[in-house]
mmCIF file of C-alpha atoms in Angstrom:
data_model
loop_
_atom_site.group_PDB
_atom_site.id
_atom_site.type_symbol
_atom_site.label_atom_id
_atom_site.label_comp_id
_atom_site.label_asym_id
_atom_site.label_seq_id
_atom_site.Cartn_x
_atom_site.Cartn_y
_atom_site.Cartn_z
ATOM 1 C CA UNK A 1 -87.047 -1.404 41.597
ATOM 2 C CA UNK A 2 -88.384 0.272 38.474
ATOM 3 C CA UNK A 3 -91.548 1.723 37.019
ATOM 4 C CA UNK A 4 -92.774 2.482 33.529
ATOM 5 C CA UNK A 5 -93.463 5.919 32.113
ATOM 6 C CA UNK A 6 -95.277 6.172 28.798
ATOM 7 C CA UNK A 7 -94.545 9.218 26.628
ATOM 8 C CA UNK A 8 -97.352 11.711 26.239
ATOM 9 C CA UNK A 9 -95.732 14.107 23.787
ATOM 10 C CA UNK A 10 -97.320 14.613 20.393
ATOM 11 C CA UNK A 11 -95.818 12.505 17.665
ATOM 12 C CA UNK A 12 -94.461 9.834 19.995
ATOM 13 C CA UNK A 13 -95.583 6.256 19.816
ATOM 14 C CA UNK A 14 -97.704 5.686 22.944
ATOM 15 C CA UNK A 15 -96.755 2.020 22.934
ATOM 16 C CA UNK A 16 -93.113 2.874 23.692
ATOM 17 C CA UNK A 17 -92.401 2.633 27.415
ATOM 18 C CA UNK A 18 -89.495 4.318 29.178
ATOM 19 C CA UNK A 19 -88.178 2.538 32.248
ATOM 20 C CA UNK A 20 -87.242 4.776 35.139
ATOM 21 C CA UNK A 21 -85.934 4.071 38.612
ATOM 22 C CA UNK A 22 -87.468 5.865 41.599
ATOM 23 C CA UNK A 23 -84.596 7.000 43.808
ATOM 24 C CA UNK A 24 -86.449 9.142 46.310
ATOM 25 C CA UNK A 25 -89.826 10.802 46.726
ATOM 26 C CA UNK A 26 -88.730 13.628 44.406
ATOM 27 C CA UNK A 27 -86.247 12.022 42.013
ATOM 28 C CA UNK A 28 -86.452 9.305 39.362
ATOM 29 C CA UNK A 29 -83.928 8.525 36.644
ATOM 30 C CA UNK A 30 -83.839 6.581 33.389
ATOM 31 C CA UNK A 31 -80.069 5.976 32.972
ATOM 32 C CA UNK A 32 -78.889 2.659 34.448
ATOM 33 C CA UNK A 33 -76.302 2.916 37.223
ATOM 34 C CA UNK A 34 -73.387 0.484 37.570
ATOM 35 C CA UNK A 35 -71.408 0.228 40.811
ATOM 36 C CA UNK A 36 -67.833 -0.983 40.332
ATOM 37 C CA UNK A 37 -66.134 -2.539 43.380
ATOM 38 C CA UNK A 38 -62.494 -3.657 43.158
ATOM 39 C CA UNK A 39 -61.814 -6.323 45.796
ATOM 40 C CA UNK A 40 -59.024 -8.580 46.912
ATOM 41 C CA UNK A 41 -59.647 -10.740 49.998
ATOM 42 C CA UNK A 42 -62.502 -8.579 51.270
ATOM 43 C CA UNK A 43 -64.973 -11.342 52.166
ATOM 44 C CA UNK A 44 -65.438 -10.070 55.722
ATOM 45 C CA UNK A 45 -66.098 -6.498 54.582
ATOM 46 C CA UNK A 46 -68.479 -7.138 51.687
ATOM 47 C CA UNK A 47 -71.563 -7.657 53.892
ATOM 48 C CA UNK A 48 -71.139 -4.093 55.178
ATOM 49 C CA UNK A 49 -70.562 -2.745 51.673
ATOM 50 C CA UNK A 50 -73.516 -4.483 50.024
ATOM 51 C CA UNK A 51 -75.860 -3.701 52.911
ATOM 52 C CA UNK A 52 -75.770 0.004 52.103
ATOM 53 C CA UNK A 53 -76.112 -0.267 48.318
ATOM 54 C CA UNK A 54 -79.486 1.060 47.111
ATOM 55 C CA UNK A 55 -81.800 -1.464 45.459
ATOM 56 C CA UNK A 56 -82.465 0.771 42.443
ATOM 57 C CA UNK A 57 -78.980 0.428 40.954
ATOM 58 C CA UNK A 58 -78.758 -1.438 37.643
ATOM 59 C CA UNK A 59 -75.806 -3.697 38.419
ATOM 60 C CA UNK A 60 -72.893 -4.387 40.728
ATOM 61 C CA UNK A 61 -69.568 -5.218 39.068
ATOM 62 C CA UNK A 62 -67.110 -6.918 41.413
ATOM 63 C CA UNK A 63 -63.537 -7.006 40.114
ATOM 64 C CA UNK A 64 -61.800 -9.835 41.945
ATOM 65 C CA UNK A 65 -58.047 -9.559 42.342
ATOM 66 C CA UNK A 66 -57.398 -13.301 42.751
ATOM 67 C CA UNK A 67 -58.932 -13.505 46.222
ATOM 68 C CA UNK A 68 -58.300 -16.605 48.329
ATOM 69 C CA UNK A 69 -60.822 -15.966 51.130
ATOM 70 C CA UNK A 70 -64.106 -16.633 49.329
ATOM 71 C CA UNK A 71 -64.727 -13.025 48.297
ATOM 72 C CA UNK A 72 -66.552 -14.055 45.116
ATOM 73 C CA UNK A 73 -68.812 -16.567 46.883
ATOM 74 C CA UNK A 74 -69.738 -14.001 49.519
ATOM 75 C CA UNK A 75 -70.532 -11.402 46.864
ATOM 76 C CA UNK A 76 -72.812 -13.815 45.002
ATOM 77 C CA UNK A 77 -74.628 -14.754 48.203
ATOM 78 C CA UNK A 78 -75.225 -11.095 49.034
ATOM 79 C CA UNK A 79 -76.142 -9.934 45.512
ATOM 80 C CA UNK A 80 -77.143 -12.911 43.335
ATOM 81 C CA UNK A 81 -76.988 -10.916 40.098
ATOM 82 C CA UNK A 82 -73.514 -9.515 40.785
ATOM 83 C CA UNK A 83 -71.273 -9.426 37.708
ATOM 84 C CA UNK A 84 -67.909 -10.912 38.691
ATOM 85 C CA UNK A 85 -64.876 -10.031 36.589
ATOM 86 C CA UNK A 86 -61.456 -11.548 37.164
ATOM 87 C CA UNK A 87 -58.603 -9.065 37.284
ATOM 88 C CA UNK A 88 -55.781 -10.010 34.937
ATOM 89 C CA UNK A 89 -53.207 -7.480 36.076
ATOM 90 C CA UNK A 90 -52.354 -5.973 39.455
ATOM 91 C CA UNK A 91 -53.152 -2.755 41.280
ATOM 92 C CA UNK A 92 -56.238 -0.685 42.010
ATOM 93 C CA UNK A 93 -55.997 1.256 38.784
ATOM 94 C CA UNK A 94 -55.921 -1.919 36.742
ATOM 95 C CA UNK A 95 -58.898 -3.278 38.684
ATOM 96 C CA UNK A 96 -60.966 -0.149 38.128
ATOM 97 C CA UNK A 97 -60.179 -0.010 34.417
ATOM 98 C CA UNK A 98 -61.240 -3.657 34.150
ATOM 99 C CA UNK A 99 -64.474 -2.888 35.996
ATOM 100 C CA UNK A 100 -65.256 0.166 33.890
ATOM 101 C CA UNK A 101 -64.896 -1.897 30.729
ATOM 102 C CA UNK A 102 -67.266 -4.534 32.076
ATOM 103 C CA UNK A 103 -69.908 -2.098 33.356
ATOM 104 C CA UNK A 104 -72.969 -1.612 31.153
ATOM 105 C CA UNK A 105 -74.563 1.377 32.901
ATOM 106 C CA UNK A 106 -74.654 4.933 31.577
ATOM 107 C CA UNK A 107 -73.559 6.093 35.036
ATOM 108 C CA UNK A 108 -70.628 4.412 36.767
ATOM 109 C CA UNK A 109 -69.955 4.651 40.503
ATOM 110 C CA UNK A 110 -66.641 3.485 41.985
ATOM 111 C CA UNK A 111 -66.742 2.215 45.578
ATOM 112 C CA UNK A 112 -64.051 0.657 47.772
ATOM 113 C CA UNK A 113 -64.617 -2.819 49.199
ATOM 114 C CA UNK A 114 -63.245 -2.196 52.687
ATOM 115 C CA UNK A 115 -66.462 -0.867 54.210
ATOM 116 C CA UNK A 116 -65.188 2.712 54.452
ATOM 117 C CA UNK A 117 -67.791 4.112 52.044
ATOM 118 C CA UNK A 118 -71.516 4.480 52.687
ATOM 119 C CA UNK A 119 -73.540 3.279 49.699
ATOM 120 C CA UNK A 120 -76.436 5.479 50.800
ATOM 121 C CA UNK A 121 -74.437 8.445 49.519
ATOM 122 C CA UNK A 122 -74.735 7.183 45.935
ATOM 123 C CA UNK A 123 -78.002 9.089 45.570
ATOM 124 C CA UNK A 124 -76.090 12.366 46.014
ATOM 125 C CA UNK A 125 -73.600 11.437 43.318
ATOM 126 C CA UNK A 126 -76.284 10.369 40.863
ATOM 127 C CA UNK A 127 -78.358 13.468 41.603
ATOM 128 C CA UNK A 128 -75.380 15.666 40.711
ATOM 129 C CA UNK A 129 -74.882 13.834 37.421
ATOM 130 C CA UNK A 130 -78.490 13.923 36.272
ATOM 131 C CA UNK A 131 -78.545 17.619 37.224
ATOM 132 C CA UNK A 132 -75.792 18.426 34.744
ATOM 133 C CA UNK A 133 -72.396 17.379 36.110
ATOM 134 C CA UNK A 134 -70.125 15.097 34.097
ATOM 135 C CA UNK A 135 -68.079 13.904 37.058
ATOM 136 C CA UNK A 136 -69.235 13.719 40.688
ATOM 137 C CA UNK A 137 -66.164 13.731 42.910
ATOM 138 C CA UNK A 138 -66.354 12.643 46.523
ATOM 139 C CA UNK A 139 -64.686 14.906 49.067
ATOM 140 C CA UNK A 140 -63.973 14.241 52.712
ATOM 141 C CA UNK A 141 -63.134 17.894 53.277
ATOM 142 C CA UNK A 142 -66.084 19.633 51.649
ATOM 143 C CA UNK A 143 -68.751 20.943 54.010
ATOM 144 C CA UNK A 144 -70.662 17.921 55.273
ATOM 145 C CA UNK A 145 -67.845 15.463 54.603
ATOM 146 C CA UNK A 146 -65.427 13.838 57.016
ATOM 147 C CA UNK A 147 -62.980 11.029 57.650
ATOM 148 C CA UNK A 148 -62.260 8.590 60.457
ATOM 149 C CA UNK A 149 -59.342 6.989 58.645
ATOM 150 C CA UNK A 150 -56.672 9.620 57.993
ATOM 151 C CA UNK A 151 -53.685 10.407 60.169
ATOM 152 C CA UNK A 152 -52.374 13.958 60.416
ATOM 153 C CA UNK A 153 -49.496 13.097 58.088
ATOM 154 C CA UNK A 154 -51.844 11.672 55.445
ATOM 155 C CA UNK A 155 -54.103 14.737 55.706
ATOM 156 C CA UNK A 156 -51.094 17.002 55.275
ATOM 157 C CA UNK A 157 -49.880 15.028 52.263
ATOM 158 C CA UNK A 158 -53.325 15.021 50.672
ATOM 159 C CA UNK A 159 -53.609 18.784 51.207
ATOM 160 C CA UNK A 160 -50.196 19.440 49.652
ATOM 161 C CA UNK A 161 -50.911 17.276 46.598
ATOM 162 C CA UNK A 162 -54.395 18.740 46.217
ATOM 163 C CA UNK A 163 -52.968 22.278 46.354
ATOM 164 C CA UNK A 164 -50.430 21.372 43.672
ATOM 165 C CA UNK A 165 -53.167 20.049 41.360
ATOM 166 C CA UNK A 166 -55.338 23.119 41.931
ATOM 167 C CA UNK A 167 -52.516 25.496 41.096
ATOM 168 C CA UNK A 168 -51.106 23.613 38.137
ATOM 169 C CA UNK A 169 -54.375 22.642 36.462
ATOM 170 C CA UNK A 170 -56.822 25.324 37.557
ATOM 171 C CA UNK A 171 -58.946 22.945 39.627
ATOM 172 C CA UNK A 172 -60.844 23.839 42.805
ATOM 173 C CA UNK A 173 -60.700 20.543 44.652
ATOM 174 C CA UNK A 174 -60.910 20.208 48.418
ATOM 175 C CA UNK A 175 -59.820 16.554 48.304
ATOM 176 C CA UNK A 176 -57.622 14.639 45.892
ATOM 177 C CA UNK A 177 -56.792 11.055 46.875
ATOM 178 C CA UNK A 178 -60.268 9.634 47.453
ATOM 179 C CA UNK A 179 -61.793 6.695 45.628
ATOM 180 C CA UNK A 180 -65.524 7.370 45.933
ATOM 181 C CA UNK A 181 -66.562 8.980 42.637
ATOM 182 C CA UNK A 182 -69.213 8.709 39.926
ATOM 183 C CA UNK A 183 -69.343 9.765 36.300
ATOM 184 C CA UNK A 184 -71.124 9.396 32.990
ATOM 185 C CA UNK A 185 -69.712 6.654 30.781
ATOM 186 C CA UNK A 186 -68.794 9.162 28.062
ATOM 187 C CA UNK A 187 -66.113 10.583 30.367
ATOM 188 C CA UNK A 188 -63.991 7.476 29.810
ATOM 189 C CA UNK A 189 -63.508 8.455 26.169
ATOM 190 C CA UNK A 190 -61.946 11.754 27.249
ATOM 191 C CA UNK A 191 -59.670 10.795 30.134
ATOM 192 C CA UNK A 192 -57.966 7.631 28.794
ATOM 193 C CA UNK A 193 -56.865 5.949 32.015
ATOM 194 C CA UNK A 194 -53.432 4.345 31.787
ATOM 195 C CA UNK A 195 -52.081 3.684 35.288
ATOM 196 C CA UNK A 196 -52.348 0.654 37.544
ATOM 197 C CA UNK A 197 -51.975 1.804 41.159
ATOM 198 C CA UNK A 198 -53.725 3.940 43.767
ATOM 199 C CA UNK A 199 -52.710 7.024 41.803
ATOM 200 C CA UNK A 200 -55.541 6.283 39.367
ATOM 201 C CA UNK A 201 -57.858 8.496 41.435
ATOM 202 C CA UNK A 202 -55.531 11.475 41.068
ATOM 203 C CA UNK A 203 -55.123 10.801 37.355
ATOM 204 C CA UNK A 204 -58.898 10.830 36.892
ATOM 205 C CA UNK A 205 -59.239 14.087 38.829
ATOM 206 C CA UNK A 206 -56.566 15.774 36.724
ATOM 207 C CA UNK A 207 -57.768 14.546 33.361
ATOM 208 C CA UNK A 208 -61.419 15.487 33.858
ATOM 209 C CA UNK A 209 -60.222 19.052 34.462
ATOM 210 C CA UNK A 210 -57.901 18.970 31.440
ATOM 211 C CA UNK A 211 -60.800 17.656 29.336
ATOM 212 C CA UNK A 212 -63.007 20.566 30.393
ATOM 213 C CA UNK A 213 -65.618 18.324 31.999
ATOM 214 C CA UNK A 214 -68.038 19.731 34.567
ATOM 215 C CA UNK A 215 -67.062 18.506 38.030
ATOM 216 C CA UNK A 216 -69.159 18.719 41.181
ATOM 217 C CA UNK A 217 -67.776 17.766 44.580
ATOM 218 C CA UNK A 218 -69.970 15.621 46.811
ATOM 219 C CA UNK A 219 -69.463 15.741 50.602
ATOM 220 C CA UNK A 220 -68.644 12.206 51.725
ATOM 221 C CA UNK A 221 -67.758 10.568 55.020
ATOM 222 C CA UNK A 222 -64.974 8.003 55.051
ATOM 223 C CA UNK A 223 -65.233 5.382 57.800
ATOM 224 C CA UNK A 224 -62.554 3.115 59.181
ATOM 225 C CA UNK A 225 -61.769 -0.087 57.326
ATOM 226 C CA UNK A 226 -63.790 -2.746 59.149
ATOM 227 C CA UNK A 227 -61.591 -5.815 58.734
ATOM 228 C CA UNK A 228 -58.105 -6.449 57.422
ATOM 229 C CA UNK A 229 -55.217 -4.184 56.529
ATOM 230 C CA UNK A 230 -55.114 -1.621 53.755
ATOM 231 C CA UNK A 231 -52.697 -2.049 50.869
ATOM 232 C CA UNK A 232 -52.186 1.719 50.840
ATOM 233 C CA UNK A 233 -48.662 2.879 51.717
ATOM 234 C CA UNK A 234 -48.618 6.615 52.369
ATOM 235 C CA UNK A 235 -45.047 7.427 51.304
ATOM 236 C CA UNK A 236 -44.845 5.020 48.367
ATOM 237 C CA UNK A 237 -48.238 5.899 46.963
ATOM 238 C CA UNK A 238 -47.783 9.593 47.713
ATOM 239 C CA UNK A 239 -44.667 9.588 45.520
ATOM 240 C CA UNK A 240 -46.581 7.800 42.757
ATOM 241 C CA UNK A 241 -49.285 10.473 42.951
ATOM 242 C CA UNK A 242 -46.643 13.195 42.745
ATOM 243 C CA UNK A 243 -45.117 11.572 39.666
ATOM 244 C CA UNK A 244 -48.542 11.547 38.012
ATOM 245 C CA UNK A 245 -48.992 15.261 38.731
ATOM 246 C CA UNK A 246 -45.571 16.112 37.286
ATOM 247 C CA UNK A 247 -46.120 13.903 34.249
ATOM 248 C CA UNK A 248 -49.516 15.383 33.465
ATOM 249 C CA UNK A 249 -48.134 18.892 33.881
ATOM 250 C CA UNK A 250 -45.290 18.048 31.515
ATOM 251 C CA UNK A 251 -47.730 16.603 28.977
ATOM 252 C CA UNK A 252 -49.817 19.744 29.175
ATOM 253 C CA UNK A 253 -46.807 21.955 28.459
ATOM 254 C CA UNK A 254 -45.812 19.765 25.507
ATOM 255 C CA UNK A 255 -49.319 19.982 24.061
ATOM 256 C CA UNK A 256 -49.366 23.763 24.528
ATOM 257 C CA UNK A 257 -46.021 24.133 22.752
ATOM 258 C CA UNK A 258 -47.306 22.095 19.800
ATOM 259 C CA UNK A 259 -50.401 24.266 19.551
ATOM 260 C CA UNK A 260 -48.460 27.545 19.901
ATOM 261 C CA UNK A 261 -45.069 27.344 18.139
ATOM 262 C CA UNK A 262 -42.461 29.873 19.191
ATOM 263 C CA UNK A 263 -42.068 33.127 17.188
ATOM 264 C CA UNK A 264 -38.497 32.092 16.326
ATOM 265 C CA UNK A 265 -39.730 28.851 14.791
ATOM 266 C CA UNK A 266 -42.367 30.775 12.837
ATOM 267 C CA UNK A 267 -39.704 33.084 11.389
ATOM 268 C CA UNK A 268 -37.536 30.177 10.359
ATOM 269 C CA UNK A 269 -40.496 28.569 8.615
ATOM 270 C CA UNK A 270 -41.148 31.857 6.821
ATOM 271 C CA UNK A 271 -37.571 32.065 5.562
ATOM 272 C CA UNK A 272 -37.649 28.480 4.333
ATOM 273 C CA UNK A 273 -40.885 28.998 2.461
#
């Protein structure tokens, strides 16, 4: 769904038309929006995912992780123009990186394929971005958010890891390990994603803060996976997230030491010169 707006400013060619997408009664945007969905054997869940996607989005990019249940065929039947990309490597991080590279929109939204995310919330993410944010981060624990899919142990682990990131990197997150986010394409040039697993979400959250990007949290409700079993393993993936936090902290210290040499090193350099 799109309309055409012709420029009325002095000096502009009146024949040039700007395409914009009406999102609601009070919001319309010009940047195209790509929704990236990593999926592996999610054929039964895709109908619930695609049903909630707004019709004004520019494209859907489905990254297929070698599915054997007809995931690709189902996606094409639900969204005929879906862009299907085959995942070469393994892991959620690898799938998302593949999808980001294939997406053509100025705004990229990442959505899980298990039916736990409500596509109707995309308008809130996009609204935050066009209002000035660089990165719109979903949060199940911000006011208005919620989750039906986290045990007490997982909530405790998420809280502990989130607290560590806030203290070590100066962030103010209320949620850390959540995969429903949106951002402007230019952010990819500043965060350089280089991990393959579930920890990719944490890596993104840390690096947008380190890059000085403007982040806005979006209250989001996480529903139960509809069909199938999650590939998430709380202990294993929690340890991978922790390793990412420690690595990024170590990298930050190394960068700081390169920028600010020690006084002793300065004196040695002075003597040598």
